[in-house]
Coordinates of C-alpha atoms and ligand atoms in Angstrom, one line a residue:
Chain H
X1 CA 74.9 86.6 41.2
X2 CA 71.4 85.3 42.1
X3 CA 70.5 81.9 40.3
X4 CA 66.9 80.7 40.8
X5 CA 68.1 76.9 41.2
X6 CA 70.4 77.8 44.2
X7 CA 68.7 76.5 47.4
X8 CA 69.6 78.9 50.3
X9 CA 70.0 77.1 53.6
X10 CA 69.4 80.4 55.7
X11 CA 65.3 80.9 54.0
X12 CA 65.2 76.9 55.6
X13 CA 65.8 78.3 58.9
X14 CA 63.3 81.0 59.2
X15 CA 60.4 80.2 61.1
X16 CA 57.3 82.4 62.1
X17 CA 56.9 84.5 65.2
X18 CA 54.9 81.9 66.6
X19 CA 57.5 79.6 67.2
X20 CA 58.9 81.9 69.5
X21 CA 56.2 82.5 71.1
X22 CA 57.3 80.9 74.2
X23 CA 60.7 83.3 74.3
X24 CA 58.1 86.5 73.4
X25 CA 56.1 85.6 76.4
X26 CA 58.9 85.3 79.0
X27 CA 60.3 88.5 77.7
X28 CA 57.3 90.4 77.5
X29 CA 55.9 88.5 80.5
X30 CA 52.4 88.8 78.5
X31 CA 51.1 86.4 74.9
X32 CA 52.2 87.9 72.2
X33 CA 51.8 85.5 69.1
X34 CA 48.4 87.5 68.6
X35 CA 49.4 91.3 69.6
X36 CA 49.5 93.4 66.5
X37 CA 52.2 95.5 65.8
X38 CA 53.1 98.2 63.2
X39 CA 56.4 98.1 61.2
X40 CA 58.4 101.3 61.6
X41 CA 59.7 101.0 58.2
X42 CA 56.8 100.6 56.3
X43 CA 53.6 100.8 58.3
X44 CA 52.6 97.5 57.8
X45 CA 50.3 95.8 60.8
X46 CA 51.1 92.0 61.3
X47 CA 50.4 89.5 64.2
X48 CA 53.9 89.0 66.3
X49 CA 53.2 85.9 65.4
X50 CA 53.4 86.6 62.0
X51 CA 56.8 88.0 62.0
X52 CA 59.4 86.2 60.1
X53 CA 61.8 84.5 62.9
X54 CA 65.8 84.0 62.3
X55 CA 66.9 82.0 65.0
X56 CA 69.8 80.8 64.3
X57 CA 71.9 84.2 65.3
X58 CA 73.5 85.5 68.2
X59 CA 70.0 86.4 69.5
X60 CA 66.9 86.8 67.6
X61 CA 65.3 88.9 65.1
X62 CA 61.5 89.2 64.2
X63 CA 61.4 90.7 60.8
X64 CA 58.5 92.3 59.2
X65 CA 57.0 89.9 56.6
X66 CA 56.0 92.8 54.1
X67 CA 59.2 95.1 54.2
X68 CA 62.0 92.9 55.7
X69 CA 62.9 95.2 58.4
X70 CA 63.7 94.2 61.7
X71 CA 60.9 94.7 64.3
X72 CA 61.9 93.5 67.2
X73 CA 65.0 91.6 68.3
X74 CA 65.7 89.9 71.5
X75 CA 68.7 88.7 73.5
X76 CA 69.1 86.2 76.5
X77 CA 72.3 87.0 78.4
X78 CA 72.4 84.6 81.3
X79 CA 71.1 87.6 83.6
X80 CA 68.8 89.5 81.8
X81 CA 66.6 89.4 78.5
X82 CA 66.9 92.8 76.6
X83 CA 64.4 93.8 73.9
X84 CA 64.7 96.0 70.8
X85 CA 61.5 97.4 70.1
X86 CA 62.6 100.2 68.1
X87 CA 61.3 98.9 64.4
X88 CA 57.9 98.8 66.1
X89 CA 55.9 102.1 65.7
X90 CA 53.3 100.1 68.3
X91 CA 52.5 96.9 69.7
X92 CA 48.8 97.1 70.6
X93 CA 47.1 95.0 74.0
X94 CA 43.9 94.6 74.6
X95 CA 42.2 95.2 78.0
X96 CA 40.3 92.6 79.2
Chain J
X1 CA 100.1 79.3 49.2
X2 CA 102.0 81.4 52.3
X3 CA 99.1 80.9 54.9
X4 CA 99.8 83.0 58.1
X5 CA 97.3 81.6 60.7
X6 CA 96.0 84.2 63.4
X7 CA 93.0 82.7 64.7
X8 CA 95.3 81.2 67.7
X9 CA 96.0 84.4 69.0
X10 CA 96.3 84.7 73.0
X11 CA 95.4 87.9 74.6
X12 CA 97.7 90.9 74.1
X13 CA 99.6 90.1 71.7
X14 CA 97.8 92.5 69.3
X15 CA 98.5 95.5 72.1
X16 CA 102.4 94.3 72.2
X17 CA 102.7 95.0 68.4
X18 CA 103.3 98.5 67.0
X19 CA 99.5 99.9 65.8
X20 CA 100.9 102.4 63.7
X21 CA 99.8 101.4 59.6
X22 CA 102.8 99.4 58.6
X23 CA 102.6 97.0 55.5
X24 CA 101.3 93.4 55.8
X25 CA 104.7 92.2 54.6
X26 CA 106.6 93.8 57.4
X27 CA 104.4 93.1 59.9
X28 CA 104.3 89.4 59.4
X29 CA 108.3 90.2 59.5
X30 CA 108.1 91.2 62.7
X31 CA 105.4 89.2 63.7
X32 CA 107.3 85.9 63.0
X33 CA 110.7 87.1 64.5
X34 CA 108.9 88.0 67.9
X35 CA 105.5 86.4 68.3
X36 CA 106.6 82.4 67.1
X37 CA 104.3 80.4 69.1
X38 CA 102.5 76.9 68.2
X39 CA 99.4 77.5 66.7
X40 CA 100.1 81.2 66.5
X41 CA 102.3 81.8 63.8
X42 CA 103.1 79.2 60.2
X43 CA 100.9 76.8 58.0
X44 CA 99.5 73.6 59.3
X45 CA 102.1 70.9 59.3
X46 CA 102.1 67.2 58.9
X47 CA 103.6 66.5 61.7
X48 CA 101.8 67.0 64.7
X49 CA 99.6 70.0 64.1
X50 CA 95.9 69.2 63.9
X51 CA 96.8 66.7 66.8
X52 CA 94.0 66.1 69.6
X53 CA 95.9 67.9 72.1
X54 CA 96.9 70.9 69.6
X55 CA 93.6 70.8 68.9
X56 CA 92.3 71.5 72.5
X57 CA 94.9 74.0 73.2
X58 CA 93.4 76.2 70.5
X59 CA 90.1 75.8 71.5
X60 CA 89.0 78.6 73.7
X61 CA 87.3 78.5 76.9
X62 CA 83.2 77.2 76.9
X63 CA 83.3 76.4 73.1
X64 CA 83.2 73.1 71.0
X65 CA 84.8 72.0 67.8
X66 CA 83.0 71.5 65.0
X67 CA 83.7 70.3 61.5
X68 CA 81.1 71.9 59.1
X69 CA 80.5 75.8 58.9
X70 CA 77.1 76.5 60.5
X71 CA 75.3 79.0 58.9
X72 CA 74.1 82.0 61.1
X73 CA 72.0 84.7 59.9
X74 CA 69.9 87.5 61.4
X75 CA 68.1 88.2 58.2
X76 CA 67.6 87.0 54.4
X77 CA 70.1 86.9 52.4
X78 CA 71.7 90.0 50.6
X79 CA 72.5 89.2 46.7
X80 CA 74.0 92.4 45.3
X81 CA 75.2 91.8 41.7
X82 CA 78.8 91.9 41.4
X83 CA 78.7 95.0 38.4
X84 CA 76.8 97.1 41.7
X85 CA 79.0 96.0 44.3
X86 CA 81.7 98.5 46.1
X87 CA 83.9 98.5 49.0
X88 CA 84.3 101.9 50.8
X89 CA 86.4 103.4 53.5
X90 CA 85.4 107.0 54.9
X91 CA 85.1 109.1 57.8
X92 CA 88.6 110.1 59.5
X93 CA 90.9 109.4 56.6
X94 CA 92.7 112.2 54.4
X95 CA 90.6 110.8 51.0
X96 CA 87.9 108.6 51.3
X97 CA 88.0 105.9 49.0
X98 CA 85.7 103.6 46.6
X99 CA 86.5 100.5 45.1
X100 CA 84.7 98.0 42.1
X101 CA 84.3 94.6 42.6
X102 CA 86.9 94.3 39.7
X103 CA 89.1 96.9 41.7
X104 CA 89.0 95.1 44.8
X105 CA 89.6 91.8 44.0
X106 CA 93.1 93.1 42.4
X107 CA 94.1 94.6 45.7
X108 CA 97.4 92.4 46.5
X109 CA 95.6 89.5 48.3
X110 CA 97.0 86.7 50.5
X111 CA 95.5 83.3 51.4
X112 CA 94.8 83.2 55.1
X113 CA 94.3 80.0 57.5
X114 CA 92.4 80.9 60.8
X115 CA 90.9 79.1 63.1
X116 CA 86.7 80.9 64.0
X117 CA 85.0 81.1 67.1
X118 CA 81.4 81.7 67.1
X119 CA 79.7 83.4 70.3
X120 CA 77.0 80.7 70.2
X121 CA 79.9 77.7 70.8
X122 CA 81.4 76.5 67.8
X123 CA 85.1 77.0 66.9
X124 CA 86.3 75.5 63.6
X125 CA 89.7 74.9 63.1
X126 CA 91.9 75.3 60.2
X127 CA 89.5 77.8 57.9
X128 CA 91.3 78.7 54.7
X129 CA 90.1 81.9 53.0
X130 CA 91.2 84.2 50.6
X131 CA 91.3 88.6 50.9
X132 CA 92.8 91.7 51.3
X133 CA 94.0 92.7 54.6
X134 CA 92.7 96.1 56.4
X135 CA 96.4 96.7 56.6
X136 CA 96.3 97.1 53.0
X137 CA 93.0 98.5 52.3
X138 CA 93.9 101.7 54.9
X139 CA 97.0 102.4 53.5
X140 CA 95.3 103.8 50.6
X141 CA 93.1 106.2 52.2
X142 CA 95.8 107.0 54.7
X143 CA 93.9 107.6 58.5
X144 CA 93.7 110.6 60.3
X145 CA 95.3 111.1 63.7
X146 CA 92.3 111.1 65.6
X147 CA 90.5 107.9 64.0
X148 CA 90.3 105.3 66.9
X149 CA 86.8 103.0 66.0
X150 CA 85.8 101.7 63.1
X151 CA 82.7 100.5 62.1
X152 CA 81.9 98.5 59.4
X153 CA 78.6 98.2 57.4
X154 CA 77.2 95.7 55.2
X155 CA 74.0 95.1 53.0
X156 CA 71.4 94.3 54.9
X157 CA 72.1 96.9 57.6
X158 CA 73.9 94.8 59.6
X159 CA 77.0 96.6 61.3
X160 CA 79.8 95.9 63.8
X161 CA 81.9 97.7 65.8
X162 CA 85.9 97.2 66.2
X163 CA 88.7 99.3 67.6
X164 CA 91.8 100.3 64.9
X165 CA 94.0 98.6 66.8
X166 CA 92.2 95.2 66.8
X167 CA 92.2 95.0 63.0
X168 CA 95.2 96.7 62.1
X169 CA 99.0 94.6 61.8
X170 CA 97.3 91.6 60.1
X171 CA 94.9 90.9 62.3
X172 CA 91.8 91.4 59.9
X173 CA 91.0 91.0 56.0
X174 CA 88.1 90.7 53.8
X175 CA 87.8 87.7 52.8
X176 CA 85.8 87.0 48.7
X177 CA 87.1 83.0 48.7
X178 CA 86.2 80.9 51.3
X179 CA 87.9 76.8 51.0
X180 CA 89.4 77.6 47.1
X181 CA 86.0 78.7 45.7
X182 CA 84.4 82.1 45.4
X183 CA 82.7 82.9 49.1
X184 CA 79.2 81.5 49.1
X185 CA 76.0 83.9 50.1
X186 CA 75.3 82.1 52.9
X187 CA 79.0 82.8 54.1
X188 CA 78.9 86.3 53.6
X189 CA 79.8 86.3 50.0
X190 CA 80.4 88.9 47.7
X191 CA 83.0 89.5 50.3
X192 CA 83.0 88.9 54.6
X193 CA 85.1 90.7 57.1
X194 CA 87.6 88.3 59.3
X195 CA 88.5 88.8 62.5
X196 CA 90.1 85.7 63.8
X197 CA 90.5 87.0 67.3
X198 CA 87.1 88.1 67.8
X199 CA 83.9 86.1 68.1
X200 CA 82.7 85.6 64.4
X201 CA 80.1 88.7 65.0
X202 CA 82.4 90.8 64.0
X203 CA 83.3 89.5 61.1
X204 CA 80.4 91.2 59.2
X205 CA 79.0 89.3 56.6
X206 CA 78.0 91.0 53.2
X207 CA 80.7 94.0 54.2
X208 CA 80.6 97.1 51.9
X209 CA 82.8 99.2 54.0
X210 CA 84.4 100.9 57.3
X211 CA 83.7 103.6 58.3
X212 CA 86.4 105.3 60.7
X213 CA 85.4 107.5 63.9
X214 CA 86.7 109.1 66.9
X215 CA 84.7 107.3 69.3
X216 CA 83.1 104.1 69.8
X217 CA 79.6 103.8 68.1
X218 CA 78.5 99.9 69.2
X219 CA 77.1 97.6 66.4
X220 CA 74.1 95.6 66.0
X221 CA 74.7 93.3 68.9
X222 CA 77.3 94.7 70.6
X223 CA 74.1 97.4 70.8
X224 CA 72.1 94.6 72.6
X225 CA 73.3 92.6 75.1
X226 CA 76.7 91.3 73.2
X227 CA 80.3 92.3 74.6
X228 CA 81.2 95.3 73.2
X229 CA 84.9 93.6 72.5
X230 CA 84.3 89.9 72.3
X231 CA 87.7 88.6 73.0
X232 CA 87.0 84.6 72.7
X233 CA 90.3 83.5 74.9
X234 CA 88.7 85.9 77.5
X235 CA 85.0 84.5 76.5
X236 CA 83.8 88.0 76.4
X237 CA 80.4 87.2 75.3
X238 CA 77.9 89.5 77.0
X239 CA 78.3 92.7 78.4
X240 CA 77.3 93.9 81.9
X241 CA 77.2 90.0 82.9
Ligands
ZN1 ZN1 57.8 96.7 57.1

């Protein structure tokens, strides 16, 4: 099924954690572009900001960039924010 | 082409028609003798369907209508070669069953013109696809008495969560043409779950099968935030809100 020459308008979308920075923040109420975190499903440790974004869903989803699996997801309902943090074996914060 | 549009559904209509497993054919019987409504039931005519009005009338509440098919996705893109594709049904049915991509696709099929509603706003009008009804895909596993939920699975791990009774009598297929041509990747193709009535969550993308339960297990939004249902005419869209 796969052809190398097809374009595929959903990789187009995908942005980095960063760009969602501002939504991590509010949800987290803390910076989280530069808070490491470990991938459940593969024990890979990247940035949140280096998690691979889909936006364009009904919320969104932070992927891991080694493994594909999805670390953290987050939802807006017009009430509440509600985050998924079950593909993250840790997120780790500094103390300063 | 016999098109049998859906999409327009108003609320309980689905609960008015018998749920027990009754072929496609004499559901849309029955469906047509009782249920005949503008926009409901029949193919697009020329003469005054697709008007402005018509239009807005099957346009549920808070969303827009759009003209291209917006691509959503909550991950990259499965591609699953066609010779390792399979469709299953399992769990509360007297013999599960497997089907090939080559098996599938010769499962008596039916073109289908719905119109979609999408949870983040758009509703397109008029989407022709092509697929096998549930109808038809249960009746040859034959369901136990006490399967109520189904949820269906697709590559990818994405899953979603549907009552029997709001895919059953026509109401859902799986859909491997999309517009005439062979259901694009970004659409969902090798093969998509429909579910005109529902916001287009639930109809999974990349679908490789149902699995049938006794209670209600909720999917991958409806897990997070999303109405468990998602009834568009009743804009069920979150839960708890
Ligand atoms: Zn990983």
């Amino acid at each position: 099924m796969a052809d190398d020459t097809t374009v595929d308008p959903v990789e187009g979308q995908v942005l980095d954690g960063n760009a969602v920075g501002g939504l991590l923040a509010t949800a987290f109420g803390a910076e989280m572009t530069e808070v490491p975190g470990e991938c459940a499903h593969c024990g890979t440790v990247s940035m949140v900001g280096e998690l691979r974004a889909y936006v364009r869903a009904p919320g969104t989803v932070l992927r891991c960039p080694a493994c594909s699996g999805v670390v953290l997801r987050v939802v807006e309902t017009p009430n509440a924010t509600l985050i998924d943090v079950r593909g993250a074996a840790y997120l780790r914060f500094e103390r300063r | 082409m016999d098109g049998l549009r859906v999409g327009g559904y108003r609320r309980g209509v689905g609960h008015r028609l018998d749920t027990r497993l009754v072929g496609w054919r004499r559901t849309l019987r029955v469906m047509t003798e009782r249920f005949v409504t503008r926009g409901f039931v029949g193919r697009p005519r020329p003469d005054g369907e697709g008007t402005a009005g018509d239009a807005r009338s099957r346009t549920p509440p808070g969303q827009y209508l759009t003209t291209d098919f917006p691509v959503l996705s909550a991950g990259p893109t499965p591609r699953t070669p066609l010779d390792r594709w399979s469709f299953f049904i399992e769990g509360l049915v007297r013999e599960p069953m497997t089907w090939t991509w080559d098996e599938f696709t010769a499962l008596p099929a039916r073109d289908w013109t719905v119109d979609i509603s999408c949870v983040t706003k758009w509703t397109k009008l008029d989407m022709r696809w092509r697929g096998v009804s549930v109808d038809t895909l249960f009746e040859a596993v034959e369901l136990l008495p006490t399967a109520a939920f189904a949820i269906a699975s697709s590559d990818g791990g994405y899953t979603t969560n549907l009552p029997i009774s709001d895919i059953l009598n026509g109401q859902a297929f799986v859909a491997w043409e999309y517009d005439g041509k062979p259901l694009a990747p970004e659409h969902g193709g090798p093969a998509r779950l429909v579910v005109p009535g529902r916001y287009f969550w639930k109809s999974a993308k990349w679908v490789r099968g149902i699995r049938l339960l006794d209670r209600d297990v909720p999917g991958f939004w409806e897990g997070l935030g999303y109405h468990n249902r998602g009834d568009q005419w009743l804009e069920e869209r979150y839960s708890g809100d």
